mmCIF file of C-alpha atoms in Angstrom:
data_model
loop_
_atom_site.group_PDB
_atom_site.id
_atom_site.type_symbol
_atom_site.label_atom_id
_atom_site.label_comp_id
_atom_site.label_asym_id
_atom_site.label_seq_id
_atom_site.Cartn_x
_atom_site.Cartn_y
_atom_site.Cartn_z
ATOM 1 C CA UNK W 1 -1.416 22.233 -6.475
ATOM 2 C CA UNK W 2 -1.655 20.014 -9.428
ATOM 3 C CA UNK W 3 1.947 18.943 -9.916
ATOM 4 C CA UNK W 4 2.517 14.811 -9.780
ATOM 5 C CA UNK W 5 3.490 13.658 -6.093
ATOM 6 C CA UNK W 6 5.702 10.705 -5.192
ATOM 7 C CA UNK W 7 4.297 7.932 -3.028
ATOM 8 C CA UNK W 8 6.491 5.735 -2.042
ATOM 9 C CA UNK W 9 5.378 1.549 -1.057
ATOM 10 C CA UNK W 10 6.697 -0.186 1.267
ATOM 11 C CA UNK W 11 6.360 -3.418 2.940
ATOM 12 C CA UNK W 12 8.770 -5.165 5.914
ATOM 13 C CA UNK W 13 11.630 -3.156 7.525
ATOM 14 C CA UNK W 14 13.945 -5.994 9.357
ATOM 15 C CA UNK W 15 17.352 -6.771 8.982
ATOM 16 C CA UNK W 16 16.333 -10.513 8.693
ATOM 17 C CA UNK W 17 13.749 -10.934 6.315
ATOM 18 C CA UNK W 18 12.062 -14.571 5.221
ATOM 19 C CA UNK W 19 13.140 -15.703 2.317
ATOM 20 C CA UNK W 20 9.763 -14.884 0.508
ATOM 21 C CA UNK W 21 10.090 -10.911 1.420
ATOM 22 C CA UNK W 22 13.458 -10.474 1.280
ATOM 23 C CA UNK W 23 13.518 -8.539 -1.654
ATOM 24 C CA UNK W 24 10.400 -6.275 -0.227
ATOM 25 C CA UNK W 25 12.509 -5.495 2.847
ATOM 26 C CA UNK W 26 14.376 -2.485 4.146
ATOM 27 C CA UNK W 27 16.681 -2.565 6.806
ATOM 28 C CA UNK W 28 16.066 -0.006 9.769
ATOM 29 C CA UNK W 29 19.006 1.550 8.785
ATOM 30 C CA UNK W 30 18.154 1.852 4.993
ATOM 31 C CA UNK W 31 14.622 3.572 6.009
ATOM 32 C CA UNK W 32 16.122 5.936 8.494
ATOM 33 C CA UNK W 33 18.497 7.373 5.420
ATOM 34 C CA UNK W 34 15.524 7.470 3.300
ATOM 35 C CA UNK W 35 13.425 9.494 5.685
ATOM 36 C CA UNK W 36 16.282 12.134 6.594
ATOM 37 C CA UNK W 37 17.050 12.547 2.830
ATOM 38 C CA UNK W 38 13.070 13.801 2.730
ATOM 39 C CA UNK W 39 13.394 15.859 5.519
ATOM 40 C CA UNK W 40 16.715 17.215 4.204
ATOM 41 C CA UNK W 41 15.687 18.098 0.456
ATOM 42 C CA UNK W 42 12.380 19.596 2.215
ATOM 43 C CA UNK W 43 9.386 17.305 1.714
ATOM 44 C CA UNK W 44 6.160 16.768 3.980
ATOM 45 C CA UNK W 45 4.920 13.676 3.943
ATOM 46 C CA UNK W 46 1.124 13.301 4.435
ATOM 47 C CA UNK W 47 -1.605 10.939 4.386
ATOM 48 C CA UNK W 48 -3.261 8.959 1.576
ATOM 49 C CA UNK W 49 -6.880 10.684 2.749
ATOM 50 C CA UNK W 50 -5.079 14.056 2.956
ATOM 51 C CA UNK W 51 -3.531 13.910 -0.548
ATOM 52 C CA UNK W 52 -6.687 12.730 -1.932
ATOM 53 C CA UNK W 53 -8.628 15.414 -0.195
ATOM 54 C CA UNK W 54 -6.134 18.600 -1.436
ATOM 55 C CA UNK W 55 -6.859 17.025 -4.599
ATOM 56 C CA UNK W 56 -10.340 17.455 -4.419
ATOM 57 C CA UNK W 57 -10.542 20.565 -3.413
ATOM 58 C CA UNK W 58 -10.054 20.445 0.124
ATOM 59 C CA UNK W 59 -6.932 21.998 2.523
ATOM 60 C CA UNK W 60 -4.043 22.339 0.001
ATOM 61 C CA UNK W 61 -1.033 20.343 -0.132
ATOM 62 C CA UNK W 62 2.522 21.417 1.699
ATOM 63 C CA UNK W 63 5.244 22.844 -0.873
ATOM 64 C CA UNK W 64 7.364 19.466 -1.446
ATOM 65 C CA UNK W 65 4.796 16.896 -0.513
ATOM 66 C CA UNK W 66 5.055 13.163 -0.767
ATOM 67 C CA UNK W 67 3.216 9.768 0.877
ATOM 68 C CA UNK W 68 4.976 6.919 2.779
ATOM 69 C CA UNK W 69 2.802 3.613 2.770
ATOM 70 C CA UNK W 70 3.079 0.100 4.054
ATOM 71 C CA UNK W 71 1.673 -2.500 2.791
ATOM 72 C CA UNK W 72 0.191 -5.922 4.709
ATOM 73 C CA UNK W 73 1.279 -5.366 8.290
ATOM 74 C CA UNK W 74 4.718 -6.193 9.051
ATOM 75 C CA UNK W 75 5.864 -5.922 12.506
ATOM 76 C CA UNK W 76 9.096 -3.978 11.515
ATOM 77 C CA UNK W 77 6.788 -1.029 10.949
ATOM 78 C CA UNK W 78 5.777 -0.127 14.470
ATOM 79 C CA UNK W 79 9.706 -1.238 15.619
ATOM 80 C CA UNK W 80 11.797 0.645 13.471
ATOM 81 C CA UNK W 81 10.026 2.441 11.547
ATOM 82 C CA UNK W 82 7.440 4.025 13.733
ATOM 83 C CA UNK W 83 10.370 5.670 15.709
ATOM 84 C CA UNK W 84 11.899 7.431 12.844
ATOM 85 C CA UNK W 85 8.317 9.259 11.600
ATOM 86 C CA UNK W 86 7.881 10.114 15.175
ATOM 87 C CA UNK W 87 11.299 11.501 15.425
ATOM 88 C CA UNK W 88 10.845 13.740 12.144
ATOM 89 C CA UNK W 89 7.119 14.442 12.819
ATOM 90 C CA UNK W 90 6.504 12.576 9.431
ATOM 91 C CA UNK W 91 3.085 11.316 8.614
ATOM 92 C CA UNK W 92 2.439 7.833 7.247
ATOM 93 C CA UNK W 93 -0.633 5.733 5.835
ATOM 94 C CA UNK W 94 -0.556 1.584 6.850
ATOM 95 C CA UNK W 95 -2.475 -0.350 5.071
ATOM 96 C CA UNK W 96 -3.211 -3.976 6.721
ATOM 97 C CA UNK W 97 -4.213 -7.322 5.444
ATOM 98 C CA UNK W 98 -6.315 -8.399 8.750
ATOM 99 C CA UNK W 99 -6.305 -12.242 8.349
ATOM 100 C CA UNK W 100 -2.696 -11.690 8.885
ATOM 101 C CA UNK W 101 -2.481 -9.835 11.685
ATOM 102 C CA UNK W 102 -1.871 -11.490 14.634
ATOM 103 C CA UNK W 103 -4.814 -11.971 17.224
ATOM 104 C CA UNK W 104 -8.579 -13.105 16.712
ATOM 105 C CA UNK W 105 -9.218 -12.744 13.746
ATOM 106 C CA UNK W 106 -5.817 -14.349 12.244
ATOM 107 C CA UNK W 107 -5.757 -17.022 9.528
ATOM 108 C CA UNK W 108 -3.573 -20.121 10.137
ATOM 109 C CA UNK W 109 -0.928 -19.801 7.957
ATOM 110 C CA UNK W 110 -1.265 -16.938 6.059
ATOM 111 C CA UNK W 111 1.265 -14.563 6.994
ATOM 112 C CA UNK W 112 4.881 -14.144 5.351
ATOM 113 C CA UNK W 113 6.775 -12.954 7.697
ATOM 114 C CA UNK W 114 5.973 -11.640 11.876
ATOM 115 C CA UNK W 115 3.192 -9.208 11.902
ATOM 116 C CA UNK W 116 1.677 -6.618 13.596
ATOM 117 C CA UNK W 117 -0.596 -7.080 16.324
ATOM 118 C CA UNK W 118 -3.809 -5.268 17.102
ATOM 119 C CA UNK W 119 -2.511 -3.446 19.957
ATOM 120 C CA UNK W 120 0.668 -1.911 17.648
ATOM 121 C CA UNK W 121 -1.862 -0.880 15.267
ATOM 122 C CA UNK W 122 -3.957 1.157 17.669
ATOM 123 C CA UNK W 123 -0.227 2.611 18.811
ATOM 124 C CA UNK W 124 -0.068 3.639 15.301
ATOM 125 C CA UNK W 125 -3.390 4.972 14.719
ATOM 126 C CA UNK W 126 -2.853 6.933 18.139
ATOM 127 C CA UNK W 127 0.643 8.433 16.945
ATOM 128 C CA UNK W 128 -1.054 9.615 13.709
ATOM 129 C CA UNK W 129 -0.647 7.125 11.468
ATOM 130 C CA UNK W 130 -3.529 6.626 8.990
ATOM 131 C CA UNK W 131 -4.494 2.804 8.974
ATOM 132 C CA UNK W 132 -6.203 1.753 5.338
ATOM 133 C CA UNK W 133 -7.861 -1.423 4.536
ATOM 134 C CA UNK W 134 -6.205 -4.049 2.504
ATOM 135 C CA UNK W 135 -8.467 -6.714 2.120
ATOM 136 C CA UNK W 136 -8.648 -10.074 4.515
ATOM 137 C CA UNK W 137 -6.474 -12.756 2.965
ATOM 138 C CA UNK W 138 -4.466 -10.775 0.563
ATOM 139 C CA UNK W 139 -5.918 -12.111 -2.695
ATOM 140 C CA UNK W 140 -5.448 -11.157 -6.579
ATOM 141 C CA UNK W 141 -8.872 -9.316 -6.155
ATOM 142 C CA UNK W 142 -9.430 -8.903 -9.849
ATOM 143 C CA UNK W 143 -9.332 -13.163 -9.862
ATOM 144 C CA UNK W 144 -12.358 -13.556 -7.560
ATOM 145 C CA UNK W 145 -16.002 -13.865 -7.983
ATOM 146 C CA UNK W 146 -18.702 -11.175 -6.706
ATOM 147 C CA UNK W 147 -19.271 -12.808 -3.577
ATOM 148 C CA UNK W 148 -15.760 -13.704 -2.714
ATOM 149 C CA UNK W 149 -14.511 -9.944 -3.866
ATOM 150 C CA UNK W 150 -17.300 -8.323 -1.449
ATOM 151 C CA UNK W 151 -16.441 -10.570 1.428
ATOM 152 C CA UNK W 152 -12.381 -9.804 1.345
ATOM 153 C CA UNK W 153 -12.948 -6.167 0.993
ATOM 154 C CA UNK W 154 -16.348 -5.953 3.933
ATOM 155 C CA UNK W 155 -14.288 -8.305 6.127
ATOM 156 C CA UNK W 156 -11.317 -6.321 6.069
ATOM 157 C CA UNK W 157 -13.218 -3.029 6.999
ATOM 158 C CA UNK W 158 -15.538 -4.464 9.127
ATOM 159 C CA UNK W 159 -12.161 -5.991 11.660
ATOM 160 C CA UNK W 160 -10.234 -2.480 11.734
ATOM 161 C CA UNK W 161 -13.755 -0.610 12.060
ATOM 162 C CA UNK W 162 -14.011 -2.596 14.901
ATOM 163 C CA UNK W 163 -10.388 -2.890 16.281
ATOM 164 C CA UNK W 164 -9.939 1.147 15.827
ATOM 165 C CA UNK W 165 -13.060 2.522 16.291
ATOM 166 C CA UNK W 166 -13.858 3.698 12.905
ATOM 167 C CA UNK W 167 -13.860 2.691 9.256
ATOM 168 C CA UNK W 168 -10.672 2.959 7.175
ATOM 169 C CA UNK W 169 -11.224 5.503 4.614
ATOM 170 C CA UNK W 170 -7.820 4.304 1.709
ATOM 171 C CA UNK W 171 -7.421 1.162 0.244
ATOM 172 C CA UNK W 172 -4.821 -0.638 -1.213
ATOM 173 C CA UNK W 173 -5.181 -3.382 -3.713
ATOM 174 C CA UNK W 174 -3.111 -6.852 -2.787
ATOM 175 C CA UNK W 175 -0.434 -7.116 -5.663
ATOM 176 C CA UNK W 176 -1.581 -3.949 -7.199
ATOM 177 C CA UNK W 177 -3.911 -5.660 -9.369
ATOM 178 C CA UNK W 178 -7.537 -4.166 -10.007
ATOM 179 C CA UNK W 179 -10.179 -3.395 -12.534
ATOM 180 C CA UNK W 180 -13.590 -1.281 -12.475
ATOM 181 C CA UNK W 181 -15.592 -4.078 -11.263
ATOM 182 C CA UNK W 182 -12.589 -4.228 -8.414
ATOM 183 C CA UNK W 183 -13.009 -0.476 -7.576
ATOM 184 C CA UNK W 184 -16.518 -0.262 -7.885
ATOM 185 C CA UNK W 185 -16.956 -2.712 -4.614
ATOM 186 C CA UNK W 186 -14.001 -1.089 -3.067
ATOM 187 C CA UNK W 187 -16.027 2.155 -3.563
ATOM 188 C CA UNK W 188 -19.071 0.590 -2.222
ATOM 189 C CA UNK W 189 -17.471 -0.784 1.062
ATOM 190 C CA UNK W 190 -16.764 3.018 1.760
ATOM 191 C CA UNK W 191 -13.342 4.001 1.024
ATOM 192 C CA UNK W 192 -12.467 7.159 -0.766
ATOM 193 C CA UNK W 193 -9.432 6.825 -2.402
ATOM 194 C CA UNK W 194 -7.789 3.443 -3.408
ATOM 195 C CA UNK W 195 -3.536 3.411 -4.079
ATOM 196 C CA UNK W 196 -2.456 0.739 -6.733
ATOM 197 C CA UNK W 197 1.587 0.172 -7.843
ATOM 198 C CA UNK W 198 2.390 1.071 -11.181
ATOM 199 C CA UNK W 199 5.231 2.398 -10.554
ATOM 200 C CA UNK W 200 5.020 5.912 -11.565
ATOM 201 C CA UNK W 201 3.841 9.114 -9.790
ATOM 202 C CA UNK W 202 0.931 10.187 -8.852
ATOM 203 C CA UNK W 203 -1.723 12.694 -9.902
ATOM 204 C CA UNK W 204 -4.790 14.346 -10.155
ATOM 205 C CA UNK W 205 -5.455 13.170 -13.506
ATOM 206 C CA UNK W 206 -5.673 9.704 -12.355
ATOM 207 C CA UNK W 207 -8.588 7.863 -10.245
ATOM 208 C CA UNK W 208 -8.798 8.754 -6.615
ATOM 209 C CA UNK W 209 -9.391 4.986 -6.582
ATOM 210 C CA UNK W 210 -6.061 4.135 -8.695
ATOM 211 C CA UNK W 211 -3.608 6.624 -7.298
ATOM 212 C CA UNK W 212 -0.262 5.312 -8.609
ATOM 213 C CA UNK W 213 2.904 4.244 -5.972
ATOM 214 C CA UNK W 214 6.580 3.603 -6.855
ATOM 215 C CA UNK W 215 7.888 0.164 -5.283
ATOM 216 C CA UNK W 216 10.915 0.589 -2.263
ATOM 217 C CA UNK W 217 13.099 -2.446 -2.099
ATOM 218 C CA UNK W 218 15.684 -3.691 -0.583
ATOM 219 C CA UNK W 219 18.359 -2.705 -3.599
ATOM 220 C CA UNK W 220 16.711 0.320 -3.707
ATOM 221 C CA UNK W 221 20.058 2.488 -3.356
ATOM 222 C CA UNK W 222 19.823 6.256 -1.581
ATOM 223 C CA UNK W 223 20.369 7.868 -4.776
ATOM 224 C CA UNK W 224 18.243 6.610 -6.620
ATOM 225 C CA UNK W 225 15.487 7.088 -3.829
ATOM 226 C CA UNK W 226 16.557 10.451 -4.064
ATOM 227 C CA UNK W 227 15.961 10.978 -7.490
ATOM 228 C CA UNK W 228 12.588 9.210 -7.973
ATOM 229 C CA UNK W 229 11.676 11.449 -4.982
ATOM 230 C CA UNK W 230 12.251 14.582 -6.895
ATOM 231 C CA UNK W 231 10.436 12.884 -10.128
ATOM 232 C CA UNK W 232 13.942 12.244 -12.037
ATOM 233 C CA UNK W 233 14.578 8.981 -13.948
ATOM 234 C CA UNK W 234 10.975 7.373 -13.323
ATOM 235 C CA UNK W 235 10.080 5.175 -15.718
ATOM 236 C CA UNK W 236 13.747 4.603 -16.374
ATOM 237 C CA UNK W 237 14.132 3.151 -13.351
ATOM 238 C CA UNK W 238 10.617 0.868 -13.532
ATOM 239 C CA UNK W 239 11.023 0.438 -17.149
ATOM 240 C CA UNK W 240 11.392 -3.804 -16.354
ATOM 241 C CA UNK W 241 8.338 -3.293 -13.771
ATOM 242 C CA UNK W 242 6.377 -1.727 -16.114
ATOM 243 C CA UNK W 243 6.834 -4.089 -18.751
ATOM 244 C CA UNK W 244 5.905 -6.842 -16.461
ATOM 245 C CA UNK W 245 3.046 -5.157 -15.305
ATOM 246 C CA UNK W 246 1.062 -5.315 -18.820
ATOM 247 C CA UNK W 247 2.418 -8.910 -19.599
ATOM 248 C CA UNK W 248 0.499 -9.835 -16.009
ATOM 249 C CA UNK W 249 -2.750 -7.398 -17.025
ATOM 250 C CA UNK W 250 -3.019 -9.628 -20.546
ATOM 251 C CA UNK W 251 -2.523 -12.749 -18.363
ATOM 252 C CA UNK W 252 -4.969 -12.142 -15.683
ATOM 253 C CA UNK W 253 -7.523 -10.944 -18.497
ATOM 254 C CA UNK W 254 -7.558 -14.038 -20.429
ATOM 255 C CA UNK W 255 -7.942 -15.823 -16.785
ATOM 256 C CA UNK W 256 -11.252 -13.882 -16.366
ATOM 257 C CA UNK W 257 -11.956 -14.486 -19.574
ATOM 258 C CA UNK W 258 -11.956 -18.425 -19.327
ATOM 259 C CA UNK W 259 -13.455 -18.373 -15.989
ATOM 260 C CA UNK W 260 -17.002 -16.289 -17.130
ATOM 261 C CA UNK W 261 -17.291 -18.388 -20.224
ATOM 262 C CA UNK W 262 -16.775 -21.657 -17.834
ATOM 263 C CA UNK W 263 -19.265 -20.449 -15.641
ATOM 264 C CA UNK W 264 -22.641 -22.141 -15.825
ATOM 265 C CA UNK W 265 -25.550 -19.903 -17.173
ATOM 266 C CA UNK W 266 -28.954 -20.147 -15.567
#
């Protein structure tokens, strides 16, 4: 099965929201409608390690399949979303920024909003949820230097590989935002497969390490859920995103630019 597949992103589901993820936020309510319009029209979602395994030749895909993902770690996950996969049998892939996750390993200050907890992520994990990596501290990635790039990515791994019991296998970049040099160390920490944002669908023509995801937010009517679901009115609907997108890729680039040339030669 070759055909593009939708993979949805999101991030908190809470009906209060801080003011900094408000527009990143579904309401339970919001998320249950999603998730019965999928089961109604006939999709099966699956896993970010079992889409990029179909794609590589490995147990093919269902029918009408599509990918639900969370990014950083929010609480509302396991609370009220958690509940509605396991109601509909629905498969989902969490990916977790681990300095913000409360418990040992927490940094002071980081978070955005309440966050999981080590414990809810092994109920996850034991449920069936896929837990992926998503570096330690949330960085722009594609900003940092060698050392600092190695240690977000290692860190993160290292803290589920030891909180779950094995290593996380999918990655997703913080903001989206990567480049070779980005993938290569994700690539080298272990992971597989890699999602990024872009805001288009998914397929096998693209990296297994830059699998493309369509944002979910909190004006993000059922309708139009529906459609980008079923592949209609894509880039119509990201066209702004998209635009934005490059204008931050040129900005970023020149950053990179000024910080090697800046950087002392020995």
């Amino acid at each position: 099965m070759t055909q593009p597949v939708p993979i949805f992103m999101y991030h908190g589901v809470t009906r209060t929201p801080s003011s900094s993820m408000a527009t990143l936020s579904v309401t339970p309510e919001a998320f249950a409608e999603q998730m019965q319009v999928l089961g109604e029209r006939g999709f099966t979602p699956i896993t970010t390690a079992g889409l990029a395994a179909a794609w590589r030749g490995g147990p093919p895909l269902p029918s009408r399949p599509v990918l639900i993902t969370f990014d950083d770690g929010y609480q509302g996950v396991h609370r009220y979303a958690l509940p509605v996969l396991r109601a509909l049998r629905f498969s989902v892939t969490v990916f977790v920024t681990t300095g913000w996750l409360r418990g040992p390993h927490e940094l002071d200050g980081a978070a955005l909003d309440q966050m999981l907890d080590w414990e809810e992520v092994r109920d996850m994990a034991a449920e069936g949820a896929e837990i992926g990596g998503h570096s330690h501290s949330h960085p722009q990635l594609d900003q940092l230097s060698d050392p600092k790039l190695r240690h977000e990515v290692e860190r993160c791994t290292e803290i589920i590989t030891e909180q779950l019991g094995s290593p996380p296998v999918s990655f997703a970049y913080p903001y989206g935002y990567s480049t070779r040099r980005v993938r290569q160390t994700v690539r080298a920490a272990g992971y597989a497969q890699s999602v990024a944002v872009g805001n288009a669908l998914a397929s096998p023509s693209q990296s297994p390490l830059a699998l493309r995801r369509m944002t979910v937010r909190r004006s993000t009517g059922i309708g139009e859920f529906t459609r980008l679901a079923e592949g209609r009115s894509v880039a119509r609907t990201f066209v702004v995103d998209r635009a934005l997108t490059q204008g931050f890729a040129l900005v970023r680039g020149s950053r990179r630019l000024v910080r090697k040339a800046a950087s002392p030669r020995v």
